PDB file of C-alpha atoms in Angstrom:
ATOM      1  CA  GLU D   1     -20.451  10.997  60.525  1.00 93.00           C
ATOM      2  CA  TYR D   2     -17.765   9.974  58.067  1.00 95.00           C
ATOM      3  CA  ARG D   3     -16.159  12.149  55.387  1.00 96.00           C
ATOM      4  CA  LEU D   4     -15.774   9.956  52.309  1.00 95.00           C
ATOM      5  CA  ASN D   5     -13.710  12.567  50.468  1.00 95.00           C
ATOM      6  CA  SER D   6     -13.446  16.349  50.260  1.00 94.00           C
ATOM      7  CA  THR D   7     -16.936  16.659  48.710  1.00 96.00           C
ATOM      8  CA  ALA D   8     -18.963  13.815  50.250  1.00 97.00           C
ATOM      9  CA  VAL D   9     -20.180  12.989  53.753  1.00 97.00           C
ATOM     10  CA  LEU D  10     -22.014   9.920  55.037  1.00 97.00           C
ATOM     11  CA  VAL D  11     -24.041  10.206  58.248  1.00 96.00           C
ATOM     12  CA  ALA D  12     -25.524   7.175  60.020  1.00 97.00           C
ATOM     13  CA  LYS D  13     -27.531   7.076  63.233  1.00 95.00           C
ATOM     14  CA  ALA D  14     -29.120   4.284  65.219  1.00 94.00           C
ATOM     15  CA  GLY D  15     -30.780   4.562  68.544  1.00 92.00           C
ATOM     16  CA  ALA D  16     -33.811   4.148  70.680  1.00 87.00           C
ATOM     17  CA  GLN D  17     -36.618   6.471  71.565  1.00 81.00           C
ATOM     18  CA  TYR D  18     -37.749   6.305  75.164  1.00 80.00           C
ATOM     19  CA  ARG D  19     -41.277   7.427  75.866  1.00 73.00           C
ATOM     20  CA  LYS D  20     -43.399   7.704  78.997  1.00 73.00           C
ATOM     21  CA  VAL D  21     -46.946   8.943  78.509  1.00 68.00           C
ATOM     22  CA  ASP D  22     -49.423   9.506  81.358  1.00 69.00           C
ATOM     23  CA  SER D  23     -51.638   6.439  81.968  1.00 67.00           C
ATOM     24  CA  LEU D  24     -49.473   4.238  79.693  1.00 66.00           C
ATOM     25  CA  ASP D  25     -46.458   2.028  80.318  1.00 72.00           C
ATOM     26  CA  ALA D  26     -43.030   3.355  79.378  1.00 75.00           C
ATOM     27  CA  SER D  27     -41.747   2.139  76.030  1.00 75.00           C
ATOM     28  CA  SER D  28     -38.637   2.284  73.898  1.00 80.00           C
ATOM     29  CA  ASP D  29     -38.506   1.906  70.145  1.00 82.00           C
ATOM     30  CA  PRO D  30     -35.704   1.650  67.563  1.00 85.00           C
ATOM     31  CA  THR D  31     -34.853   4.361  65.063  1.00 89.00           C
ATOM     32  CA  PHE D  32     -32.384   4.223  62.170  1.00 94.00           C
ATOM     33  CA  GLU D  33     -31.183   6.936  59.780  1.00 95.00           C
ATOM     34  CA  ILE D  34     -28.607   7.187  57.035  1.00 97.00           C
ATOM     35  CA  GLY D  35     -27.794  10.250  54.969  1.00 97.00           C
ATOM     36  CA  TYR D  36     -25.452  11.124  52.150  1.00 98.00           C
ATOM     37  CA  MET D  37     -24.399  14.643  51.114  1.00 97.00           C
ATOM     38  CA  GLN D  38     -22.392  15.375  47.978  1.00 97.00           C
ATOM     39  CA  ARG D  39     -21.119  18.677  46.645  1.00 96.00           C
ATOM     40  CA  VAL D  40     -21.091  17.965  42.914  1.00 96.00           C
ATOM     41  CA  ASN D  41     -19.350  21.245  42.096  1.00 95.00           C
ATOM     42  CA  GLU D  42     -19.152  24.770  43.520  1.00 93.00           C
ATOM     43  CA  MET D  43     -22.743  25.491  42.511  1.00 96.00           C
ATOM     44  CA  PHE D  44     -24.602  22.181  42.950  1.00 97.00           C
ATOM     45  CA  ARG D  45     -25.169  20.050  46.066  1.00 97.00           C
ATOM     46  CA  VAL D  46     -27.352  16.940  46.570  1.00 98.00           C
ATOM     47  CA  ARG D  47     -28.592  15.095  49.645  1.00 97.00           C
ATOM     48  CA  ALA D  48     -30.218  11.684  50.101  1.00 98.00           C
ATOM     49  CA  ASP D  49     -31.713  10.358  53.332  1.00 97.00           C
ATOM     50  CA  LEU D  50     -33.332   7.130  54.522  1.00 97.00           C
ATOM     51  CA  SER D  51     -34.925   6.575  57.916  1.00 95.00           C
ATOM     52  CA  TYR D  52     -37.032   3.965  59.675  1.00 93.00           C
ATOM     53  CA  GLU D  53     -38.691   4.201  63.045  1.00 86.00           C
ATOM     54  CA  ILE D  54     -41.297   2.473  65.148  1.00 82.00           C
ATOM     55  CA  ASN D  55     -43.488   4.672  67.314  1.00 74.00           C
ATOM     56  CA  ASP D  56     -45.068   2.705  70.128  1.00 65.00           C
ATOM     57  CA  TYR D  57     -47.284   5.365  71.598  1.00 60.00           C
ATOM     58  CA  GLY D  58     -50.857   4.787  70.540  1.00 58.00           C
ATOM     59  CA  THR D  59     -52.000   6.901  67.623  1.00 63.00           C
ATOM     60  CA  SER D  60     -55.620   8.036  67.613  1.00 62.00           C
ATOM     61  CA  PHE D  61     -57.500   9.594  64.735  1.00 61.00           C
ATOM     62  CA  LEU D  62     -61.259  10.262  64.611  1.00 62.00           C
ATOM     63  CA  GLY D  63     -62.038   7.607  67.190  1.00 63.00           C
ATOM     64  CA  SER D  64     -59.738   4.936  65.724  1.00 64.00           C
ATOM     65  CA  ASN D  65     -56.935   3.839  68.024  1.00 65.00           C
ATOM     66  CA  PHE D  66     -53.694   2.182  66.939  1.00 65.00           C
ATOM     67  CA  GLU D  67     -51.096   0.763  69.295  1.00 66.00           C
ATOM     68  CA  ASN D  68     -48.112   1.454  67.036  1.00 71.00           C
ATOM     69  CA  ASN D  69     -47.021   2.900  63.754  1.00 78.00           C
ATOM     70  CA  GLN D  70     -43.960   2.288  61.607  1.00 84.00           C
ATOM     71  CA  ALA D  71     -42.590   4.982  59.330  1.00 88.00           C
ATOM     72  CA  PHE D  72     -40.137   4.579  56.459  1.00 93.00           C
ATOM     73  CA  ARG D  73     -38.887   7.818  54.874  1.00 95.00           C
ATOM     74  CA  ILE D  74     -36.762   8.411  51.803  1.00 97.00           C
ATOM     75  CA  SER D  75     -35.794  11.791  50.402  1.00 97.00           C
ATOM     76  CA  LEU D  76     -33.645  13.321  47.717  1.00 98.00           C
ATOM     77  CA  ALA D  77     -32.947  17.056  47.579  1.00 98.00           C
ATOM     78  CA  GLY D  78     -30.623  19.450  45.885  1.00 98.00           C
ATOM     79  CA  ASP D  79     -29.713  23.086  45.630  1.00 97.00           C
ATOM     80  CA  TYR D  80     -28.116  24.984  42.801  1.00 98.00           C
ATOM     81  CA  HIS D  81     -26.430  28.348  43.366  1.00 96.00           C
ATOM     82  CA  LEU D  82     -26.746  30.340  40.166  1.00 96.00           C
ATOM     83  CA  SER D  83     -24.889  33.232  41.797  1.00 95.00           C
ATOM     84  CA  GLN D  84     -24.030  34.404  45.310  1.00 93.00           C
ATOM     85  CA  LYS D  85     -27.455  36.079  45.466  1.00 96.00           C
ATOM     86  CA  LEU D  86     -29.732  33.556  43.717  1.00 97.00           C
ATOM     87  CA  TYR D  87     -30.183  29.844  44.335  1.00 97.00           C
ATOM     88  CA  PHE D  88     -32.746  27.185  43.521  1.00 98.00           C
ATOM     89  CA  THR D  89     -33.863  24.223  45.622  1.00 98.00           C
ATOM     90  CA  GLY D  90     -35.814  21.085  44.820  1.00 98.00           C
ATOM     91  CA  GLY D  91     -36.650  17.794  46.386  1.00 98.00           C
ATOM     92  CA  ILE D  92     -38.783  14.695  46.563  1.00 98.00           C
ATOM     93  CA  ASN D  93     -39.861  12.878  49.741  1.00 96.00           C
ATOM     94  CA  TYR D  94     -41.733   9.625  50.204  1.00 97.00           C
ATOM     95  CA  VAL D  95     -43.111   8.466  53.557  1.00 93.00           C
ATOM     96  CA  ALA D  96     -44.730   5.068  54.124  1.00 91.00           C
ATOM     97  CA  ASN D  97     -46.697   4.885  57.381  1.00 83.00           C
ATOM     98  CA  GLU D  98     -48.152   1.631  58.669  1.00 82.00           C
ATOM     99  CA  TYR D  99     -50.601   1.852  61.566  1.00 75.00           C
ATOM    100  CA  TYR D 100     -51.248  -1.405  63.370  1.00 71.00           C
ATOM    101  CA  GLY D 101     -52.656  -2.749  66.602  1.00 69.00           C
ATOM    102  CA  GLY D 102     -56.058  -1.286  65.795  1.00 64.00           C
ATOM    103  CA  ARG D 103     -59.021  -2.573  63.877  1.00 61.00           C
ATOM    104  CA  PRO D 104     -58.758  -2.233  60.971  1.00 66.00           C
ATOM    105  CA  GLU D 105     -55.068  -1.608  60.406  1.00 70.00           C
ATOM    106  CA  ASP D 106     -54.115   1.115  57.940  1.00 75.00           C
ATOM    107  CA  GLU D 107     -51.329   2.270  55.617  1.00 81.00           C
ATOM    108  CA  VAL D 108     -50.799   5.833  54.413  1.00 85.00           C
ATOM    109  CA  ASP D 109     -48.243   6.734  51.728  1.00 91.00           C
ATOM    110  CA  VAL D 110     -47.270  10.371  51.235  1.00 93.00           C
ATOM    111  CA  LEU D 111     -45.334  11.755  48.252  1.00 97.00           C
ATOM    112  CA  ASN D 112     -44.099  15.336  48.385  1.00 97.00           C
ATOM    113  CA  LEU D 113     -42.422  17.321  45.587  1.00 98.00           C
ATOM    114  CA  SER D 114     -40.991  20.804  46.080  1.00 98.00           C
ATOM    115  CA  ILE D 115     -39.174  23.456  44.097  1.00 98.00           C
ATOM    116  CA  GLY D 116     -38.115  26.919  45.163  1.00 98.00           C
ATOM    117  CA  ALA D 117     -35.950  29.948  44.602  1.00 98.00           C
ATOM    118  CA  THR D 118     -34.261  32.311  47.048  1.00 98.00           C
ATOM    119  CA  TYR D 119     -32.833  35.714  46.235  1.00 98.00           C
ATOM    120  CA  LYS D 120     -30.478  37.232  48.809  1.00 97.00           C
ATOM    121  CA  MET D 121     -31.195  40.979  48.800  1.00 96.00           C
ATOM    122  CA  MET D 122     -28.737  41.837  51.602  1.00 95.00           C
ATOM    123  CA  ASP D 123     -26.487  39.843  53.951  1.00 91.00           C
ATOM    124  CA  ASN D 124     -29.366  39.203  56.339  1.00 95.00           C
ATOM    125  CA  LEU D 125     -32.468  39.610  54.112  1.00 97.00           C
ATOM    126  CA  ALA D 126     -33.709  37.192  51.437  1.00 97.00           C
ATOM    127  CA  ALA D 127     -36.872  36.823  49.375  1.00 98.00           C
ATOM    128  CA  ASN D 128     -38.122  33.332  48.623  1.00 97.00           C
ATOM    129  CA  LEU D 129     -40.745  31.623  46.488  1.00 98.00           C
ATOM    130  CA  ASN D 130     -41.645  27.937  46.823  1.00 98.00           C
ATOM    131  CA  TYR D 131     -44.077  25.493  45.229  1.00 98.00           C
ATOM    132  CA  ASN D 132     -45.010  22.252  46.997  1.00 98.00           C
ATOM    133  CA  TYR D 133     -47.176  19.356  45.783  1.00 98.00           C
ATOM    134  CA  THR D 134     -48.335  16.619  48.177  1.00 96.00           C
ATOM    135  CA  ASN D 135     -50.205  13.398  47.402  1.00 95.00           C
ATOM    136  CA  SER D 136     -51.460  11.272  50.284  1.00 91.00           C
ATOM    137  CA  SER D 137     -52.790   7.796  49.541  1.00 88.00           C
ATOM    138  CA  ASP D 138     -54.632   5.823  52.239  1.00 83.00           C
ATOM    139  CA  ASP D 139     -55.369   2.140  51.620  1.00 78.00           C
ATOM    140  CA  GLY D 140     -57.836   1.776  54.478  1.00 68.00           C
ATOM    141  CA  ASP D 141     -61.171   3.140  55.571  1.00 61.00           C
ATOM    142  CA  THR D 142     -59.945   4.260  58.979  1.00 60.00           C
ATOM    143  CA  LEU D 143     -57.829   7.383  58.538  1.00 60.00           C
ATOM    144  CA  ASN D 144     -59.260   8.591  55.208  1.00 68.00           C
ATOM    145  CA  ARG D 145     -56.109  10.522  54.335  1.00 74.00           C
ATOM    146  CA  ASP D 146     -56.508  10.544  50.541  1.00 83.00           C
ATOM    147  CA  TYR D 147     -55.774  13.986  49.150  1.00 89.00           C
ATOM    148  CA  ASP D 148     -53.751  16.100  46.729  1.00 94.00           C
ATOM    149  CA  ARG D 149     -52.469  19.503  47.819  1.00 96.00           C
ATOM    150  CA  ASN D 150     -50.763  22.330  45.939  1.00 98.00           C
ATOM    151  CA  ARG D 151     -49.138  25.087  47.965  1.00 97.00           C
ATOM    152  CA  VAL D 152     -47.330  28.230  46.879  1.00 98.00           C
ATOM    153  CA  GLN D 153     -45.386  30.234  49.447  1.00 97.00           C
ATOM    154  CA  ALA D 154     -43.726  33.602  49.094  1.00 98.00           C
ATOM    155  CA  GLY D 155     -41.923  35.430  51.832  1.00 97.00           C
ATOM    156  CA  LEU D 156     -39.012  37.296  53.282  1.00 97.00           C
ATOM    157  CA  THR D 157     -36.437  35.853  55.627  1.00 96.00           C
ATOM    158  CA  TYR D 158     -34.509  38.101  57.964  1.00 96.00           C
ATOM    159  CA  THR D 159     -31.581  36.540  59.823  1.00 94.00           C
ATOM    160  CA  PHE D 160     -30.100  38.120  62.934  1.00 91.00           C
TER     161      PHE D 160
END
């Protein structure tokens, strides 16, 4: 983590995942992440993240087996505090998944958009409303993960 200035932070991570699953050999896979956070002003903050990982663990879906999958993720999010009690959030995420080592190989791209509002009723109680749209696009015949989804959530959050 490195503070670029009083309003911006850069976070970078690199490592390996170690995995041992029953009846399979142990494996280790690389993972990389980089993130940037910027407070634009007292009310507005943005975040951007990139990550890449290889998961060598054998993914199965409806009888199709894949030895590995690679995932690339990119996201951009922000929040805007209209007042101490009310703030808005929004974001966009894109995930590219490539499944290989199976027949046939497959790629699934997922795009997610979200927007929400939170109203702080008391110090430890807030009401929230969120809308989320997801589009999943599958280029193969194996996973069949083509869909569009709209989701609205409303709730209360109590913090203790």
